[in-house]
């Protein structure tokens, strides 16, 4: 099974409210990633977990949190959503030493 | 600076014709992956290459780490090939993550 699952598929949030997105994979991949994808833009890496080590991009350091309670799950947390957070959020995973990434179906977040 | 430069940004093809998309890299990359964005906005794996070429149906991809580029060739284009294609590449020294190109929006017309 090479499936990466994401929940929910669609999320509506109010400005200022928290948002929690979930990703899971059963491929025993070491590394899990979160990307933000806006129309007509390349996917933007937000952060990734290598095993239990969280790496966040410098320009998104304070905007996004994440947790990985076990190898299979990874969450993306927004403490206070702003309009600019409206986007598709894509989760991916890969195995250490192999750069091939497997993407989930995405969660489309709309902030109103 | 940008590490992955993808071109063209947009491409129109007539059915049955072909063309190539290209990604140039400003530094040495370990591997490249090509994706197509589906109608829902998710990314579908097309190819993953650490070197050489791969072919799947009407698609063929090549990656040359030394010359710092990768290509995706589409032949006998069909209407359903329309969509946005992305390349992503793993920097030789960056560890585990990939950098994405800005995408090529392909439109196949009758």
CSV table of C-alpha atoms in Angstrom, one decimal:
chain,number,residue,atom,x,y,z
A,1,UNK,CA,0.0,0.0,0.0
A,2,UNK,CA,1.6,3.2,-1.2
A,3,UNK,CA,-1.2,5.4,0.0
A,4,UNK,CA,-0.8,8.6,2.0
A,5,UNK,CA,-4.1,9.6,3.6
A,6,UNK,CA,-5.1,13.1,4.7
A,7,UNK,CA,-8.0,14.2,6.8
A,8,UNK,CA,-10.1,16.2,6.3
A,9,UNK,CA,-10.2,16.6,2.6
A,10,UNK,CA,-11.9,20.0,2.9
A,11,UNK,CA,-11.7,22.3,5.9
A,12,UNK,CA,-13.5,25.6,6.5
A,13,UNK,CA,-12.1,27.8,9.2
A,14,UNK,CA,-12.8,31.2,10.6
A,15,UNK,CA,-10.1,33.9,10.9
A,16,UNK,CA,-8.4,33.6,14.2
A,17,UNK,CA,-9.4,30.0,14.9
A,18,UNK,CA,-7.1,27.1,15.1
A,19,UNK,CA,-6.8,24.4,12.4
A,20,UNK,CA,-5.5,20.9,12.7
A,21,UNK,CA,-4.8,18.7,9.7
A,22,UNK,CA,-3.9,15.1,9.8
A,23,UNK,CA,-1.8,12.9,7.6
A,24,UNK,CA,-1.0,9.2,7.8
A,25,UNK,CA,1.0,6.6,5.9
A,26,UNK,CA,1.5,2.9,6.5
A,27,UNK,CA,4.7,2.5,4.4
A,28,UNK,CA,6.9,2.9,7.4
A,29,UNK,CA,8.5,5.9,5.9
A,30,UNK,CA,11.0,7.8,8.0
A,31,UNK,CA,10.2,11.2,6.7
A,32,UNK,CA,6.9,13.1,6.4
A,33,UNK,CA,6.5,16.5,4.8
A,34,UNK,CA,3.9,19.2,4.7
A,35,UNK,CA,3.6,21.5,1.7
A,36,UNK,CA,1.3,24.5,1.0
A,37,UNK,CA,0.1,24.8,-2.5
A,38,UNK,CA,-1.6,28.0,-3.8
A,39,UNK,CA,-3.0,28.4,-7.4
A,40,UNK,CA,-0.3,29.1,-10.0
A,41,UNK,CA,2.5,28.6,-7.5
A,42,UNK,CA,4.9,25.7,-6.8
A,43,UNK,CA,4.3,23.7,-3.7
A,44,UNK,CA,6.0,25.3,-0.8
A,45,UNK,CA,7.7,23.2,1.7
A,46,UNK,CA,6.5,24.2,5.2
A,47,UNK,CA,8.2,21.6,7.4
A,48,UNK,CA,9.2,18.0,7.5
A,49,UNK,CA,9.9,15.3,10.1
A,50,UNK,CA,12.8,13.0,9.8
A,51,UNK,CA,11.9,10.4,12.4
A,52,UNK,CA,11.2,12.5,15.5
A,53,UNK,CA,13.2,15.5,14.4
A,54,UNK,CA,11.2,18.4,13.1
A,55,UNK,CA,12.7,20.7,10.5
A,56,UNK,CA,10.8,23.9,9.7
A,57,UNK,CA,11.5,26.3,6.9
A,58,UNK,CA,12.8,29.7,8.2
A,59,UNK,CA,10.0,31.8,6.7
A,60,UNK,CA,7.2,29.5,8.1
A,61,UNK,CA,8.9,28.9,11.5
A,62,UNK,CA,6.4,30.7,13.6
A,63,UNK,CA,3.2,30.1,11.5
A,64,UNK,CA,3.0,26.3,11.6
A,65,UNK,CA,3.4,23.7,14.2
A,66,UNK,CA,3.5,20.0,13.8
A,67,UNK,CA,3.6,16.8,15.8
A,68,UNK,CA,4.4,13.2,15.0
A,69,UNK,CA,3.2,11.0,17.8
A,70,UNK,CA,4.3,7.9,15.9
A,71,UNK,CA,5.9,6.8,12.6
A,72,UNK,CA,2.6,6.7,10.8
A,73,UNK,CA,1.0,10.0,11.7
A,74,UNK,CA,1.9,13.6,11.3
A,75,UNK,CA,-0.2,16.7,12.0
A,76,UNK,CA,-0.1,20.3,10.8
A,77,UNK,CA,-1.4,22.9,13.2
A,78,UNK,CA,-2.2,26.5,12.6
A,79,UNK,CA,-2.8,28.3,15.9
A,80,UNK,CA,-4.7,31.3,14.5
A,81,UNK,CA,-5.8,31.1,10.9
A,82,UNK,CA,-5.5,34.1,8.6
A,83,UNK,CA,-7.0,34.6,5.2
A,84,UNK,CA,-3.6,34.0,3.7
A,85,UNK,CA,-3.6,30.4,4.9
A,86,UNK,CA,-6.3,29.5,2.4
A,87,UNK,CA,-4.6,26.9,0.2
A,88,UNK,CA,-4.2,23.2,-0.5
A,89,UNK,CA,-2.1,21.5,2.1
A,90,UNK,CA,-0.3,18.4,0.8
A,91,UNK,CA,1.3,15.8,2.9
A,92,UNK,CA,4.1,13.5,1.6
A,93,UNK,CA,6.3,10.8,2.8
A,94,UNK,CA,9.6,9.2,1.8
A,95,UNK,CA,12.1,6.7,3.0
A,96,UNK,CA,15.5,7.8,4.3
A,97,UNK,CA,18.1,7.6,1.5
A,98,UNK,CA,15.4,7.6,-1.2
A,99,UNK,CA,14.1,11.0,-2.4
A,100,UNK,CA,11.0,9.7,-4.1
A,101,UNK,CA,8.0,11.3,-2.4
A,102,UNK,CA,4.5,9.9,-2.2
A,103,UNK,CA,1.8,12.6,-1.8
A,104,UNK,CA,-1.6,12.4,-0.2
A,105,UNK,CA,-4.7,13.8,-1.8
A,106,UNK,CA,-4.5,17.0,0.1
A,107,UNK,CA,-6.7,19.1,2.4
A,108,UNK,CA,-8.2,22.2,0.8
A,109,UNK,CA,-8.4,24.8,3.6
A,110,UNK,CA,-10.6,27.9,3.2
A,111,UNK,CA,-10.3,30.6,5.8
A,112,UNK,CA,-13.2,33.0,6.0
B,1,UNK,CA,18.5,31.7,-5.3
B,2,UNK,CA,16.1,29.5,-7.2
B,3,UNK,CA,17.5,26.0,-7.5
B,4,UNK,CA,14.9,24.5,-9.9
B,5,UNK,CA,14.0,26.4,-13.0
B,6,UNK,CA,11.2,24.9,-15.0
B,7,UNK,CA,10.2,25.8,-18.5
B,8,UNK,CA,8.1,26.6,-20.3
B,9,UNK,CA,5.6,28.0,-17.9
B,10,UNK,CA,2.8,27.3,-20.3
B,11,UNK,CA,2.5,25.1,-23.4
B,12,UNK,CA,-0.2,24.5,-25.9
B,13,UNK,CA,-0.1,21.3,-28.1
B,14,UNK,CA,-2.3,20.0,-30.7
B,15,UNK,CA,-3.6,16.5,-30.3
B,16,UNK,CA,-1.1,13.9,-31.6
B,17,UNK,CA,1.9,16.2,-31.4
B,18,UNK,CA,4.6,16.2,-28.7
B,19,UNK,CA,7.0,18.4,-26.8
B,20,UNK,CA,9.4,18.5,-23.9
B,21,UNK,CA,9.3,20.1,-20.5
B,22,UNK,CA,12.6,21.0,-18.9
B,23,UNK,CA,14.0,21.6,-15.5
B,24,UNK,CA,17.4,23.2,-15.1
B,25,UNK,CA,19.1,23.0,-11.8
B,26,UNK,CA,21.5,25.7,-10.4
B,27,UNK,CA,23.3,23.0,-8.4
B,28,UNK,CA,23.9,19.3,-8.3
B,29,UNK,CA,20.8,17.3,-7.6
B,30,UNK,CA,20.6,13.7,-6.4
B,31,UNK,CA,17.4,12.8,-8.0
B,32,UNK,CA,14.4,14.3,-9.7
B,33,UNK,CA,10.7,13.5,-9.6
B,34,UNK,CA,8.0,14.6,-12.1
B,35,UNK,CA,4.4,15.1,-11.0
B,36,UNK,CA,1.1,16.0,-12.6
B,37,UNK,CA,-1.4,17.9,-10.6
B,38,UNK,CA,-4.8,16.3,-10.8
B,39,UNK,CA,-8.2,18.0,-10.9
B,40,UNK,CA,-8.4,18.0,-7.1
B,41,UNK,CA,-5.1,19.7,-6.7
B,42,UNK,CA,-3.1,16.7,-5.5
B,43,UNK,CA,0.2,15.5,-7.0
B,44,UNK,CA,0.4,12.3,-9.0
B,45,UNK,CA,3.8,10.6,-9.4
B,46,UNK,CA,4.9,10.3,-13.0
B,47,UNK,CA,8.6,9.5,-12.7
B,48,UNK,CA,11.4,9.3,-10.1
B,49,UNK,CA,14.9,9.2,-11.4
B,50,UNK,CA,18.3,9.1,-9.8
B,51,UNK,CA,19.9,8.9,-13.2
B,52,UNK,CA,19.3,7.9,-16.8
B,53,UNK,CA,15.9,7.7,-18.5
B,54,UNK,CA,12.5,6.1,-17.8
B,55,UNK,CA,9.6,5.6,-20.1
B,56,UNK,CA,5.9,5.0,-19.4
B,57,UNK,CA,3.5,4.9,-22.3
B,58,UNK,CA,3.6,8.3,-24.1
B,59,UNK,CA,5.8,9.8,-21.4
B,60,UNK,CA,9.6,9.7,-21.1
B,61,UNK,CA,11.8,11.4,-18.7
B,62,UNK,CA,15.6,11.9,-18.5
B,63,UNK,CA,17.8,13.2,-15.7
B,64,UNK,CA,21.5,14.2,-16.1
B,65,UNK,CA,22.9,15.2,-12.7
B,66,UNK,CA,26.2,16.3,-14.1
B,67,UNK,CA,24.6,18.6,-16.7
B,68,UNK,CA,22.1,19.7,-14.2
B,69,UNK,CA,18.8,19.2,-16.0
B,70,UNK,CA,15.9,16.9,-16.4
B,71,UNK,CA,13.3,16.6,-19.2
B,72,UNK,CA,9.8,15.2,-19.5
B,73,UNK,CA,8.8,14.3,-23.1
B,74,UNK,CA,5.2,13.9,-24.1
B,75,UNK,CA,4.4,12.3,-27.4
B,76,UNK,CA,1.1,11.8,-29.2
B,77,UNK,CA,-0.5,14.3,-26.8
B,78,UNK,CA,-4.1,13.6,-25.8
B,79,UNK,CA,-6.7,16.0,-24.5
B,80,UNK,CA,-6.6,14.3,-21.1
B,81,UNK,CA,-2.9,15.1,-20.8
B,82,UNK,CA,-3.9,18.7,-20.1
B,83,UNK,CA,-2.9,19.9,-16.7
B,84,UNK,CA,0.0,21.3,-14.7
B,85,UNK,CA,3.3,19.4,-14.5
B,86,UNK,CA,5.9,19.9,-11.8
B,87,UNK,CA,9.4,18.7,-11.4
B,88,UNK,CA,11.1,18.4,-8.0
B,89,UNK,CA,14.7,17.7,-7.2
B,90,UNK,CA,16.7,16.7,-4.2
B,91,UNK,CA,19.7,18.8,-3.5
B,92,UNK,CA,22.9,16.7,-3.2
B,93,UNK,CA,23.7,18.2,0.2
B,94,UNK,CA,20.4,19.2,1.6
B,95,UNK,CA,19.3,16.0,3.2
B,96,UNK,CA,15.9,14.6,2.5
B,97,UNK,CA,13.7,17.3,1.0
B,98,UNK,CA,13.1,18.3,-2.6
B,99,UNK,CA,12.6,21.7,-4.2
B,100,UNK,CA,9.9,22.2,-6.7
B,101,UNK,CA,9.9,23.9,-10.1
B,102,UNK,CA,7.2,26.5,-10.7
B,103,UNK,CA,5.2,24.2,-13.0
B,104,UNK,CA,4.2,24.0,-16.7
B,105,UNK,CA,0.6,24.4,-17.6
B,106,UNK,CA,0.0,22.2,-20.5
B,107,UNK,CA,-3.1,22.6,-22.7
B,108,UNK,CA,-3.8,20.0,-25.4
B,109,UNK,CA,-6.2,21.2,-28.0
B,110,UNK,CA,-8.0,19.4,-30.8
